[in-house]
Short mmCIF file of C-alpha atoms and ligand atoms in Angstrom, two decimals:
data_model
loop_
_atom_site.label_atom_id
_atom_site.label_comp_id
_atom_site.label_asym_id
_atom_site.label_seq_id
_atom_site.Cartn_x
_atom_site.Cartn_y
_atom_site.Cartn_z
CA MET E 113 28.95 1.94 1.27
CA SER E 114 27.77 0.17 -1.89
CA ALA E 115 25.88 -3.09 -2.27
CA ARG E 116 27.99 -6.15 -2.97
CA ILE E 117 27.20 -7.70 -6.33
CA ILE E 118 27.59 -11.45 -6.62
CA PRO E 119 28.10 -12.24 -10.32
CA VAL E 120 26.12 -15.02 -11.96
CA GLU E 121 27.07 -17.27 -14.86
CA PRO E 122 26.01 -16.25 -18.41
CA PHE E 123 22.43 -17.34 -19.04
CA ASP E 124 19.56 -17.52 -21.49
CA PHE E 125 16.43 -16.05 -19.94
CA VAL E 126 13.45 -17.17 -21.98
CA VAL E 127 10.34 -15.15 -21.15
CA PHE E 128 7.13 -16.69 -22.44
CA GLY E 129 4.77 -13.72 -22.59
CA GLY E 130 7.74 -11.37 -23.01
CA THR E 131 5.50 -8.72 -24.59
CA GLY E 132 2.96 -8.76 -21.74
CA ASP E 133 2.33 -6.47 -18.81
CA LEU E 134 4.33 -8.44 -16.24
CA ALA E 135 7.36 -8.64 -18.52
CA GLN E 136 7.24 -4.98 -19.42
CA ARG E 137 6.54 -3.54 -16.00
CA LYS E 138 8.58 -5.88 -13.82
CA LEU E 139 10.85 -8.40 -15.51
CA LEU E 140 12.59 -6.23 -18.11
CA PRO E 141 13.19 -3.28 -15.75
CA ALA E 142 14.54 -5.71 -13.12
CA LEU E 143 16.98 -7.22 -15.62
CA TYR E 144 17.99 -3.75 -16.76
CA HIS E 145 18.90 -2.79 -13.19
CA ARG E 146 20.93 -5.97 -12.78
CA LEU E 147 22.87 -5.10 -15.93
CA GLN E 148 23.35 -1.58 -14.59
CA ASP E 149 24.81 -3.00 -11.37
CA GLY E 150 27.20 -5.17 -13.37
CA GLN E 151 25.59 -8.47 -12.46
CA ILE E 152 24.67 -9.72 -15.92
CA PRO E 153 27.75 -11.15 -17.61
CA GLU E 154 28.71 -10.97 -21.29
CA GLY E 155 27.10 -13.67 -23.37
CA SER E 156 23.75 -13.62 -21.57
CA ARG E 157 20.52 -13.30 -23.54
CA ILE E 158 16.90 -12.40 -22.87
CA ILE E 159 14.67 -14.24 -25.30
CA ALA E 160 11.04 -13.17 -25.39
CA ALA E 161 8.72 -15.83 -26.72
CA SER E 162 5.21 -14.61 -27.36
CA ARG E 163 2.37 -15.02 -29.80
CA ASP E 164 2.90 -11.51 -31.10
CA GLU E 165 4.26 -11.24 -34.61
CA LEU E 166 7.34 -9.21 -33.89
CA ASP E 167 10.89 -9.42 -35.13
CA THR E 168 13.78 -8.72 -32.79
CA PRO E 169 14.26 -5.04 -33.82
CA SER E 170 10.57 -4.30 -33.18
CA TYR E 171 10.76 -6.12 -29.87
CA ARG E 172 13.75 -3.99 -28.90
CA SER E 173 11.66 -0.87 -29.54
CA LEU E 174 9.04 -2.26 -27.19
CA VAL E 175 11.72 -2.98 -24.56
CA LEU E 176 13.04 0.55 -24.97
CA SER E 177 9.65 2.04 -24.13
CA SER E 178 9.19 -0.37 -21.20
CA ILE E 179 12.46 0.81 -19.71
CA GLU E 180 11.68 4.45 -20.42
CA ASN E 181 8.33 4.04 -18.68
CA SER E 182 9.67 2.36 -15.58
CA VAL E 183 13.24 3.48 -14.97
CA PRO E 184 13.57 7.10 -13.80
CA GLU E 185 15.34 9.28 -16.37
CA ASP E 186 18.10 10.34 -13.98
CA ILE E 187 19.33 6.75 -13.62
CA ARG E 188 18.96 5.82 -17.29
CA ASP E 189 22.13 5.63 -19.30
CA THR E 190 22.08 5.52 -23.11
CA PRO E 191 25.12 3.26 -23.78
CA LEU E 192 23.87 0.87 -21.08
CA LEU E 193 20.38 0.89 -22.55
CA GLU E 194 21.87 0.06 -25.95
CA ARG E 195 23.79 -2.85 -24.37
CA PHE E 196 20.57 -4.02 -22.71
CA LEU E 197 18.65 -3.92 -25.99
CA GLN E 198 21.36 -6.04 -27.62
CA LEU E 199 20.65 -8.78 -25.05
CA CYS E 200 16.98 -8.94 -26.11
CA HIS E 201 15.56 -11.19 -28.83
CA HIS E 202 12.05 -12.18 -29.83
CA VAL E 203 10.64 -15.39 -31.25
CA THR E 204 6.99 -15.74 -32.22
CA VAL E 205 5.77 -18.88 -30.47
CA ASP E 206 2.28 -20.21 -29.90
CA ALA E 207 1.81 -22.29 -26.77
CA GLY E 208 -1.07 -24.17 -28.35
CA SER E 209 0.41 -25.08 -31.74
CA GLU E 210 3.71 -25.90 -33.43
CA LEU E 211 4.25 -22.28 -34.44
CA GLY E 212 7.72 -21.07 -33.54
CA TRP E 213 8.99 -23.98 -31.45
CA ASP E 214 11.64 -25.02 -33.98
CA ALA E 215 12.86 -21.44 -34.22
CA LEU E 216 13.12 -21.24 -30.44
CA GLY E 217 14.97 -24.57 -30.38
CA ALA E 218 17.39 -23.34 -33.03
CA LEU E 219 18.12 -20.18 -31.04
CA LEU E 220 18.86 -22.18 -27.90
CA ARG E 221 20.85 -24.95 -29.58
CA GLY E 222 24.57 -25.13 -28.78
CA ARG E 223 24.09 -23.25 -25.47
CA GLU E 224 23.36 -26.30 -23.33
CA ASP E 225 26.21 -25.39 -20.97
CA HIS E 226 24.47 -22.11 -20.09
CA VAL E 227 21.84 -21.66 -17.41
CA ARG E 228 18.48 -21.66 -19.18
CA ALA E 229 15.54 -20.09 -17.34
CA PHE E 230 12.01 -20.38 -18.72
CA TYR E 231 9.79 -17.72 -17.18
CA LEU E 232 6.09 -18.37 -17.76
CA ALA E 233 4.70 -14.81 -17.80
CA VAL E 234 1.53 -16.02 -19.50
CA ALA E 235 -1.98 -16.92 -18.38
CA PRO E 236 -1.93 -20.06 -16.18
CA ARG E 237 -3.88 -22.08 -18.76
CA PHE E 238 -0.66 -22.04 -20.82
CA PHE E 239 1.60 -23.41 -18.06
CA GLY E 240 0.84 -27.03 -18.95
CA PRO E 241 0.98 -26.67 -22.76
CA ILE E 242 4.24 -24.66 -22.64
CA CYS E 243 5.93 -27.17 -20.33
CA GLU E 244 4.80 -29.98 -22.58
CA GLN E 245 6.15 -28.27 -25.70
CA VAL E 246 9.42 -27.39 -23.97
CA GLY E 247 9.77 -31.06 -23.03
CA ARG E 248 8.76 -32.40 -26.43
CA HIS E 249 11.22 -30.14 -28.21
CA GLN E 250 13.96 -31.28 -25.83
CA LEU E 251 14.71 -27.78 -24.63
CA VAL E 252 15.14 -28.81 -20.99
CA THR E 253 18.80 -29.21 -20.04
CA PRO E 254 20.30 -30.09 -16.64
CA LEU E 255 20.90 -26.35 -16.15
CA SER E 256 17.29 -25.41 -16.93
CA ARG E 257 14.76 -23.91 -14.54
CA VAL E 258 11.14 -22.86 -14.88
CA VAL E 259 9.49 -19.94 -13.10
CA ILE E 260 5.76 -19.76 -12.51
CA GLU E 261 3.68 -16.92 -11.10
CA LYS E 262 0.43 -16.86 -9.22
CA PRO E 263 -2.28 -17.90 -9.68
CA MET E 264 -1.10 -21.47 -9.21
CA GLY E 265 -4.57 -22.96 -9.41
CA ARG E 266 -7.76 -21.75 -7.76
CA ASP E 267 -8.04 -24.57 -5.24
CA LEU E 268 -6.09 -27.63 -4.15
CA ALA E 269 -7.30 -29.83 -7.02
CA SER E 270 -6.46 -27.34 -9.79
CA SER E 271 -3.15 -26.46 -8.15
CA LYS E 272 -2.21 -30.15 -8.25
CA LEU E 273 -3.00 -30.23 -11.96
CA VAL E 274 -0.66 -27.26 -12.58
CA ASN E 275 2.05 -28.85 -10.45
CA ASN E 276 1.64 -32.19 -12.22
CA ALA E 277 1.94 -30.57 -15.65
CA VAL E 278 5.08 -28.67 -14.66
CA GLY E 279 6.45 -31.65 -12.74
CA ALA E 280 6.08 -33.92 -15.78
CA VAL E 281 8.89 -31.98 -17.46
CA PHE E 282 10.92 -30.34 -14.68
CA ASN E 283 12.27 -31.76 -11.40
CA GLU E 284 11.09 -29.98 -8.26
CA SER E 285 14.65 -28.59 -7.87
CA GLN E 286 14.15 -26.82 -11.22
CA VAL E 287 10.77 -25.27 -10.37
CA PHE E 288 10.72 -21.70 -9.03
CA ARG E 289 7.25 -20.68 -7.78
CA ILE E 290 7.54 -16.97 -7.35
CA ASP E 291 5.88 -14.86 -4.67
CA HIS E 292 7.50 -11.49 -5.09
CA TYR E 293 6.73 -10.55 -1.48
CA LEU E 294 9.47 -12.97 -0.44
CA GLY E 295 12.03 -11.03 -2.46
CA LYS E 296 11.38 -7.77 -0.64
CA GLU E 297 14.23 -6.28 1.31
CA THR E 298 12.26 -5.96 4.54
CA VAL E 299 11.07 -9.55 4.37
CA GLN E 300 14.71 -10.59 4.28
CA ASN E 301 15.35 -8.18 7.09
CA LEU E 302 12.71 -9.96 9.15
CA MET E 303 14.81 -13.10 8.81
CA ALA E 304 17.94 -11.17 9.86
CA LEU E 305 16.17 -9.63 12.85
CA ARG E 306 14.78 -12.94 14.03
CA PHE E 307 17.75 -15.18 13.41
CA ALA E 308 20.83 -12.94 13.57
CA ASN E 309 19.97 -11.32 16.92
CA ALA E 310 19.73 -12.82 20.36
CA LEU E 311 17.30 -10.08 21.31
CA PHE E 312 14.05 -11.08 19.62
CA GLU E 313 13.93 -14.87 19.54
CA PRO E 314 13.48 -15.41 23.31
CA LEU E 315 10.46 -13.10 23.16
CA TRP E 316 9.06 -14.58 19.95
CA ASN E 317 6.27 -16.68 21.40
CA ALA E 318 2.87 -16.67 23.08
CA ALA E 319 4.36 -15.70 26.44
CA HIS E 320 5.48 -12.31 25.11
CA ILE E 321 3.57 -11.66 21.88
CA ASP E 322 -0.05 -10.69 22.26
CA HIS E 323 -1.04 -10.92 18.61
CA VAL E 324 0.19 -10.34 15.05
CA GLN E 325 -1.46 -8.29 12.31
CA ILE E 326 -0.74 -8.66 8.61
CA THR E 327 -2.28 -6.07 6.31
CA VAL E 328 -1.98 -5.85 2.54
CA ALA E 329 -4.07 -2.88 1.41
CA GLU E 330 -4.47 -1.61 -2.12
CA THR E 331 -6.06 1.67 -3.17
CA LEU E 332 -6.87 0.53 -6.70
CA GLY E 333 -9.93 -1.42 -7.68
CA VAL E 334 -9.97 -4.36 -10.06
CA GLY E 335 -9.89 -2.07 -13.09
CA GLY E 336 -9.73 -4.10 -16.29
CA ARG E 337 -9.00 -7.36 -14.44
CA GLY E 338 -12.65 -7.93 -13.47
CA SER E 339 -13.12 -11.12 -15.45
CA TYR E 340 -10.07 -12.75 -13.85
CA TYR E 341 -10.94 -11.38 -10.42
CA GLU E 342 -14.44 -12.78 -10.59
CA THR E 343 -12.89 -16.29 -10.71
CA ALA E 344 -10.60 -15.53 -7.77
CA GLY E 345 -11.50 -12.98 -5.07
CA ALA E 346 -9.27 -11.63 -2.32
CA LEU E 347 -8.92 -14.94 -0.48
CA ARG E 348 -7.47 -16.77 -3.46
CA ASP E 349 -5.71 -13.79 -5.01
CA MET E 350 -3.91 -12.49 -1.90
CA VAL E 351 -4.37 -14.59 1.24
CA GLN E 352 -3.46 -18.00 -0.21
CA ASN E 353 -0.07 -16.73 -1.30
CA HIS E 354 1.21 -13.36 -0.04
CA LEU E 355 -0.43 -13.18 3.38
CA LEU E 356 0.16 -16.81 4.27
CA GLN E 357 3.78 -16.60 3.18
CA LEU E 358 4.31 -13.60 5.44
CA LEU E 359 2.54 -15.38 8.27
CA CYS E 360 4.90 -18.34 7.79
CA LEU E 361 7.99 -16.16 8.06
CA VAL E 362 6.75 -14.62 11.30
CA ALA E 363 5.62 -17.90 12.83
CA MET E 364 8.23 -20.41 11.63
CA GLU E 365 10.66 -22.12 13.99
CA PRO E 366 14.33 -21.26 13.48
CA PRO E 367 15.41 -23.31 10.47
CA GLU E 368 18.58 -25.33 10.67
CA SER E 369 20.16 -23.06 8.04
CA TYR E 370 19.18 -20.37 5.56
CA SER E 371 18.95 -22.94 2.83
CA ALA E 372 15.98 -23.57 0.59
CA ASP E 373 14.76 -26.82 2.08
CA SER E 374 15.41 -25.89 5.73
CA MET E 375 13.40 -22.71 5.28
CA ARG E 376 10.63 -24.38 3.35
CA ASP E 377 10.38 -27.31 5.78
CA GLU E 378 9.71 -24.85 8.60
CA LYS E 379 7.21 -22.79 6.61
CA LEU E 380 5.37 -25.98 5.71
CA LYS E 381 5.05 -26.89 9.39
CA VAL E 382 3.37 -23.53 10.06
CA LEU E 383 0.86 -24.06 7.24
CA LYS E 384 0.05 -27.50 8.59
CA ALA E 385 -0.43 -26.08 12.08
CA LEU E 386 -3.00 -23.46 11.03
CA ARG E 387 -6.22 -24.19 12.89
CA PRO E 388 -8.85 -25.15 10.30
CA ILE E 389 -11.58 -22.66 9.46
CA ASP E 390 -14.69 -24.19 7.94
CA ALA E 391 -18.47 -23.92 7.92
CA ASP E 392 -18.54 -24.32 11.73
CA ASN E 393 -16.46 -21.26 12.55
CA ALA E 394 -16.07 -19.19 9.34
CA ALA E 395 -18.79 -16.71 10.33
CA ARG E 396 -16.93 -15.98 13.59
CA LEU E 397 -13.37 -15.94 12.25
CA THR E 398 -13.70 -14.39 8.79
CA VAL E 399 -15.17 -11.26 7.23
CA ARG E 400 -15.83 -10.82 3.51
CA GLY E 401 -16.38 -7.45 1.90
CA GLN E 402 -17.03 -5.92 -1.50
CA TYR E 403 -16.54 -2.25 -2.34
CA THR E 404 -19.40 -0.05 -3.38
CA GLY E 405 -19.02 3.10 -5.47
CA LEU E 406 -18.51 6.60 -4.19
CA ASN E 407 -19.50 9.93 -5.70
CA THR E 408 -16.89 12.56 -4.97
CA ALA E 409 -17.10 16.30 -5.67
CA ASN E 410 -16.11 15.97 -9.33
CA ASP E 411 -15.73 12.27 -9.93
CA ARG E 412 -17.19 8.85 -9.23
CA ILE E 413 -15.28 5.84 -7.95
CA PRO E 414 -17.04 2.84 -9.44
CA SER E 415 -18.21 -0.12 -7.40
CA TYR E 416 -16.70 -3.58 -7.91
CA THR E 417 -19.72 -4.75 -9.90
CA GLU E 418 -19.55 -1.67 -12.15
CA GLU E 419 -15.85 -2.28 -12.78
CA ALA E 420 -16.39 -5.97 -13.42
CA GLY E 421 -19.37 -5.22 -15.70
CA LEU E 422 -21.79 -7.34 -13.65
CA SER E 423 -25.20 -6.63 -12.22
CA ARG E 424 -24.34 -8.53 -9.04
CA SER E 425 -21.49 -10.60 -7.70
CA ARG E 426 -20.60 -12.49 -4.53
CA THR E 427 -16.86 -12.15 -5.09
CA GLU E 428 -15.02 -10.63 -2.13
CA THR E 429 -12.67 -7.72 -2.70
CA PHE E 430 -11.82 -7.59 1.00
CA VAL E 431 -11.14 -10.28 3.55
CA ALA E 432 -10.19 -10.26 7.21
CA ILE E 433 -9.39 -13.47 9.05
CA LYS E 434 -8.54 -14.29 12.62
CA ALA E 435 -6.12 -17.19 12.20
CA GLU E 436 -4.29 -19.26 14.76
CA VAL E 437 -1.13 -21.33 14.51
CA ALA E 438 -1.99 -24.21 16.77
CA ASN E 439 1.39 -25.23 18.13
CA TRP E 440 3.39 -24.90 21.36
CA ARG E 441 4.93 -21.54 20.40
CA TRP E 442 1.78 -19.76 19.23
CA ALA E 443 -1.24 -21.35 20.91
CA GLY E 444 -3.73 -18.60 21.76
CA VAL E 445 -1.99 -15.85 19.76
CA PRO E 446 -4.30 -14.51 17.05
CA PHE E 447 -2.87 -13.68 13.64
CA TYR E 448 -5.25 -11.10 12.20
CA LEU E 449 -4.98 -11.01 8.40
CA ARG E 450 -6.58 -8.35 6.28
CA THR E 451 -6.40 -7.46 2.61
CA GLY E 452 -8.56 -5.55 0.21
CA LYS E 453 -8.95 -3.32 -2.78
CA ARG E 454 -10.06 0.32 -2.77
CA LEU E 455 -8.82 0.86 0.77
CA PRO E 456 -7.64 4.30 1.97
CA SER E 457 -3.91 3.71 1.48
CA ARG E 458 -1.58 1.33 -0.27
CA VAL E 459 0.27 -0.38 2.52
CA SER E 460 1.63 -3.84 3.24
CA GLU E 461 2.87 -4.46 6.73
CA ILE E 462 3.35 -6.97 9.48
CA VAL E 463 2.78 -5.71 13.02
CA VAL E 464 4.03 -7.88 15.87
CA CYS E 465 2.31 -6.61 19.03
CA PHE E 466 3.96 -7.53 22.29
CA ARG E 467 2.10 -8.09 25.54
CA PRO E 468 1.57 -5.19 27.94
CA ILE E 469 4.01 -4.75 30.84
CA PRO E 470 2.93 -6.82 33.86
CA HIS E 471 2.93 -3.89 36.31
CA ASN E 472 3.12 -0.13 35.84
CA ILE E 473 5.36 1.70 38.32
CA PHE E 474 4.52 5.15 36.90
CA ASP E 475 1.62 7.26 38.05
CA GLN E 476 -1.13 8.63 35.79
CA SER E 477 0.65 11.92 35.12
CA SER E 478 3.34 9.99 33.20
CA GLY E 479 0.84 9.04 30.51
CA ARG E 480 -0.29 5.67 29.20
CA VAL E 481 2.25 2.90 28.83
CA GLN E 482 1.67 1.40 25.41
CA SER E 483 2.77 -2.05 24.34
CA ASN E 484 5.86 -2.57 22.21
CA LYS E 485 5.28 -3.20 18.54
CA LEU E 486 7.58 -4.32 15.78
CA VAL E 487 6.31 -2.96 12.47
CA ILE E 488 7.74 -4.49 9.33
CA ARG E 489 6.61 -2.43 6.37
CA LEU E 490 6.88 -3.90 2.90
CA GLN E 491 5.40 -0.97 1.02
CA PRO E 492 5.50 1.93 0.64
CA ASP E 493 8.71 3.09 2.39
CA GLU E 494 10.06 -0.39 3.08
CA GLY E 495 11.44 -0.45 6.58
CA VAL E 496 11.33 -1.79 10.11
CA LYS E 497 10.32 0.17 13.20
CA GLN E 498 10.46 -1.03 16.77
CA TRP E 499 8.01 0.96 18.88
CA VAL E 500 9.24 1.47 22.44
CA MET E 501 8.33 3.62 25.43
CA ILE E 502 10.85 6.29 26.37
CA LYS E 503 11.00 9.18 28.75
CA ASP E 504 10.01 12.37 27.00
CA PRO E 505 13.38 14.16 26.71
CA GLY E 506 14.09 17.24 28.81
CA PRO E 507 12.58 18.69 31.93
CA GLY E 508 8.96 18.27 32.94
CA GLY E 509 9.09 15.23 35.14
CA MET E 510 8.61 11.62 34.17
CA ARG E 511 6.46 11.78 31.09
CA LEU E 512 6.40 8.72 28.87
CA ARG E 513 6.21 8.60 25.11
CA HIS E 514 5.68 5.80 22.53
CA VAL E 515 8.23 6.28 19.73
CA PRO E 516 9.49 4.24 16.77
CA LEU E 517 13.13 3.20 16.62
CA ASP E 518 13.77 3.26 12.91
CA MET E 519 15.72 0.22 11.78
CA SER E 520 15.63 0.98 8.05
CA PHE E 521 19.12 1.39 6.76
CA ALA E 522 18.89 1.59 2.97
CA GLU E 523 18.95 5.38 3.05
CA ALA E 524 21.66 5.58 5.69
CA PHE E 525 23.85 3.25 3.61
CA GLY E 526 23.04 5.19 0.41
CA ILE E 527 21.63 2.14 -1.31
CA ARG E 528 18.78 2.00 -3.79
CA ASN E 529 16.23 -0.51 -2.53
CA PRO E 530 16.11 -3.04 -5.35
CA ASP E 531 12.76 -4.26 -6.59
CA ALA E 532 11.95 -7.76 -5.35
CA TYR E 533 12.07 -9.11 -8.90
CA GLU E 534 15.73 -8.11 -9.26
CA ARG E 535 16.77 -10.37 -6.40
CA LEU E 536 14.42 -13.17 -7.37
CA LEU E 537 15.43 -13.28 -11.05
CA MET E 538 19.09 -13.53 -10.10
CA ASP E 539 18.24 -16.27 -7.57
CA VAL E 540 16.59 -18.16 -10.43
CA VAL E 541 19.79 -17.93 -12.46
CA ARG E 542 21.88 -18.96 -9.43
CA GLY E 543 19.51 -21.87 -8.76
CA ASN E 544 18.77 -20.68 -5.22
CA GLN E 545 15.22 -21.68 -4.25
CA THR E 546 15.24 -20.22 -0.71
CA LEU E 547 12.79 -17.44 -1.57
CA PHE E 548 10.53 -19.59 -3.74
CA MET E 549 7.65 -21.83 -2.73
CA ARG E 550 7.90 -25.58 -2.83
CA ARG E 551 5.04 -27.64 -4.19
CA ASP E 552 3.99 -29.00 -0.80
CA GLU E 553 3.83 -25.47 0.64
CA VAL E 554 1.53 -24.21 -2.11
CA GLU E 555 -0.68 -27.25 -1.70
CA ALA E 556 -0.76 -26.96 2.11
CA ALA E 557 -1.86 -23.33 1.73
CA TRP E 558 -4.73 -24.39 -0.55
CA ARG E 559 -5.65 -27.14 1.90
CA TRP E 560 -6.28 -24.43 4.53
CA ILE E 561 -7.98 -22.01 2.11
CA ASP E 562 -10.40 -24.45 0.43
CA PRO E 563 -12.67 -25.05 3.48
CA ILE E 564 -12.96 -21.28 4.02
CA GLN E 565 -13.98 -20.79 0.41
CA GLU E 566 -16.43 -23.70 0.67
CA ALA E 567 -17.93 -22.30 3.87
CA TRP E 568 -18.54 -18.98 2.11
CA GLU E 569 -20.07 -20.71 -0.89
CA GLN E 570 -22.50 -22.61 1.36
CA ASP E 571 -23.43 -19.40 3.12
CA ASP E 572 -26.29 -17.56 1.42
CA THR E 573 -25.24 -14.10 2.51
CA ALA E 574 -23.45 -11.70 0.20
CA PRO E 575 -20.10 -10.09 1.16
CA ASN E 576 -20.50 -7.06 3.43
CA ALA E 577 -20.55 -3.82 1.50
CA TYR E 578 -17.90 -1.18 2.20
CA THR E 579 -17.55 2.20 0.60
CA ALA E 580 -14.55 2.60 -1.69
CA GLY E 581 -11.83 4.43 0.22
CA THR E 582 -12.65 3.00 3.66
CA TRP E 583 -10.92 0.25 5.65
CA GLY E 584 -13.40 -2.46 4.67
CA PRO E 585 -16.68 -3.44 6.29
CA THR E 586 -17.28 -2.46 9.91
CA ARG E 587 -17.34 -6.15 10.77
CA SER E 588 -13.59 -6.20 10.09
CA VAL E 589 -13.13 -3.65 12.88
CA ALA E 590 -15.42 -5.71 15.08
CA LEU E 591 -13.38 -8.86 14.34
CA ILE E 592 -10.40 -7.42 16.19
CA GLU E 593 -12.12 -5.01 18.59
CA ARG E 594 -14.28 -7.64 20.21
CA ASP E 595 -10.96 -9.14 21.38
CA GLY E 596 -10.04 -5.78 22.95
CA ARG E 597 -7.51 -4.93 20.21
CA THR E 598 -7.38 -2.46 17.33
CA TRP E 599 -5.91 -2.46 13.85
CA HIS E 600 -2.54 -0.71 13.87
CA GLU E 601 -2.40 2.81 12.52
CA GLU E 602 0.83 4.74 12.16
CA THR E 603 0.65 7.73 14.46
CA VAL E 604 4.12 9.25 14.10
P1 NAD M 1075 -0.64 -10.11 -20.49
O1 NAD M 1075 -1.99 -10.45 -21.01
O2 NAD M 1075 -0.25 -8.68 -20.41
O3 NAD M 1075 0.46 -10.84 -21.41
C1 NAD M 1075 0.28 -12.13 -21.87
C2 NAD M 1075 1.46 -12.57 -22.72
O4 NAD M 1075 1.21 -13.91 -23.12
C3 NAD M 1075 1.68 -11.77 -24.01
O5 NAD M 1075 3.06 -11.63 -24.21
C4 NAD M 1075 1.09 -12.67 -25.09
O6 NAD M 1075 1.70 -12.53 -26.38
C5 NAD M 1075 1.42 -14.02 -24.53
N1 NAD M 1075 0.53 -15.07 -25.06
C6 NAD M 1075 -0.82 -15.07 -25.05
N2 NAD M 1075 -1.27 -16.20 -25.66
C7 NAD M 1075 -0.18 -16.92 -26.02
C8 NAD M 1075 0.02 -18.16 -26.68
N3 NAD M 1075 -1.00 -18.92 -27.10
N4 NAD M 1075 1.29 -18.57 -26.86
C9 NAD M 1075 2.34 -17.83 -26.48
N5 NAD M 1075 2.22 -16.65 -25.86
C10 NAD M 1075 0.98 -16.20 -25.64
O7 NAD M 1075 -0.51 -10.85 -19.07
P2 NAD M 1075 0.38 -10.41 -17.79
O8 NAD M 1075 -0.35 -9.39 -17.01
O9 NAD M 1075 1.76 -10.10 -18.23
O10 NAD M 1075 0.33 -11.73 -16.89
C11 NAD M 1075 1.03 -12.91 -17.23
C12 NAD M 1075 0.91 -13.89 -16.06
O11 NAD M 1075 1.53 -13.37 -14.90
C13 NAD M 1075 -0.53 -14.21 -15.66
O12 NAD M 1075 -0.58 -15.53 -15.22
C14 NAD M 1075 -0.77 -13.28 -14.48
O13 NAD M 1075 -1.76 -13.76 -13.61
C15 NAD M 1075 0.60 -13.32 -13.83
N6 NAD M 1075 0.88 -12.15 -13.02
C16 NAD M 1075 0.90 -10.91 -13.58
C17 NAD M 1075 1.21 -9.82 -12.81
C18 NAD M 1075 1.26 -8.43 -13.39
O14 NAD M 1075 1.67 -7.51 -12.66
N7 NAD M 1075 0.89 -8.23 -14.64
C19 NAD M 1075 1.51 -9.98 -11.44
C20 NAD M 1075 1.49 -11.28 -10.90
C21 NAD M 1075 1.18 -12.35 -11.71
#
């Protein structure tokens, strides 16, 4: 069985920052795969606009090495790669001056009937100036869209400024705020499981779900991004966007349809229902951590401050939060969120833990009856597993066993799991905003985050230290264990 490809109309994809890391590692490889799958029609163009002084042939050489670095050799194809390079163009443009804007305008002129996507793969300080220039040079057509990446501000006030600057030139229906987690196959599968089955939804509430865990763990440290990270921290960098978006998809009410505004209306209600965390309860409901270095047999893993080149810092590289969605469906059900850098493994997953059975009919020799869990794994090995109790097969009496029912089908269907960017970039071209965040959602998320950040700033204590390569400070374990629960660990 092969994936069904829905063609899109020919487009101009203008990537501001088209020579940067995001473009090279994610955007160009994603577009290459869409061409490979036959989704990019004749007459489409990828126009990189960056400050680098490159002509189109030199840019194509750069694209060639990006593709060679990110697309495995066995699925590369020389004629296709040549076709891909022919789609790519470069214009030298400076966001902060007049340099290059006329040339970009000239390249786009006469193509007003094509979809025109402006992807702002540049530092956020350029979002406003680029939108303003795009508007002033009359490059925005009715078929235009703009895509912005995190960080969308560092608090509610700055996020409003970004949104105002973008909104001065583009209508909200043209703005695509990307959170690539939403483009992941398993995140979509969560929607299918919840809303295309009669099985889960009746159980999807406080009566049957004990708690939910959302973990986004990275093994890497901040590396060369220390100066950016010092202005952000894990709460702003990960929780405000990725973790809260995942929480919304778990907790939302069934939307009226799988359309952009129905979905986003329901996610917004979840964000508004989050019980506030502020100076009164932050010490009880949140844990901050920062990794310290580790000497190994023949190496040293640097601490956060060493990597960031600072003598000391109060920036958190780890955060755990016990959140609650205060509404009829979820009252009393904790949502434990945890994310950090330099943790033991790179894993992103949602674990929905069901309540224990009300009465055990089996005697002790059968073994412990464990609660059902639905584990939605976003990376690595995207997939969904429903943990159930079964009878251990074969003779030996009634012995019980906790096993995962594997509901991941990409392999069984012989399908390559596309990168989230592939789906999201094509949604931009199609004008489908379902998997993108609306302005009010982003702002509601900041409205919940800001008091937590403020509570931490008022607090004199430093983040709790944790050794690189461990699961964060011990207080994170205590956060969940004092409720009689444990962080999920895959055991099979
Ligand atoms: P980068 O530093 O690698 O690239 C920056 C790009 O911006 C370059 O192409 C550069 O030529 C261009 N540029 C710089 N100044 C300019 C100017 N005055 N006018 C026009 N172009 C200019 O950055 P990046 O890592 O690709 O990140 C870009 C944005 O995407 C940032 O906002 C970042 O936070 C966000 N982001 C990046 C990643 C990632 O994986 N790299 C992931 C999520 C979000």
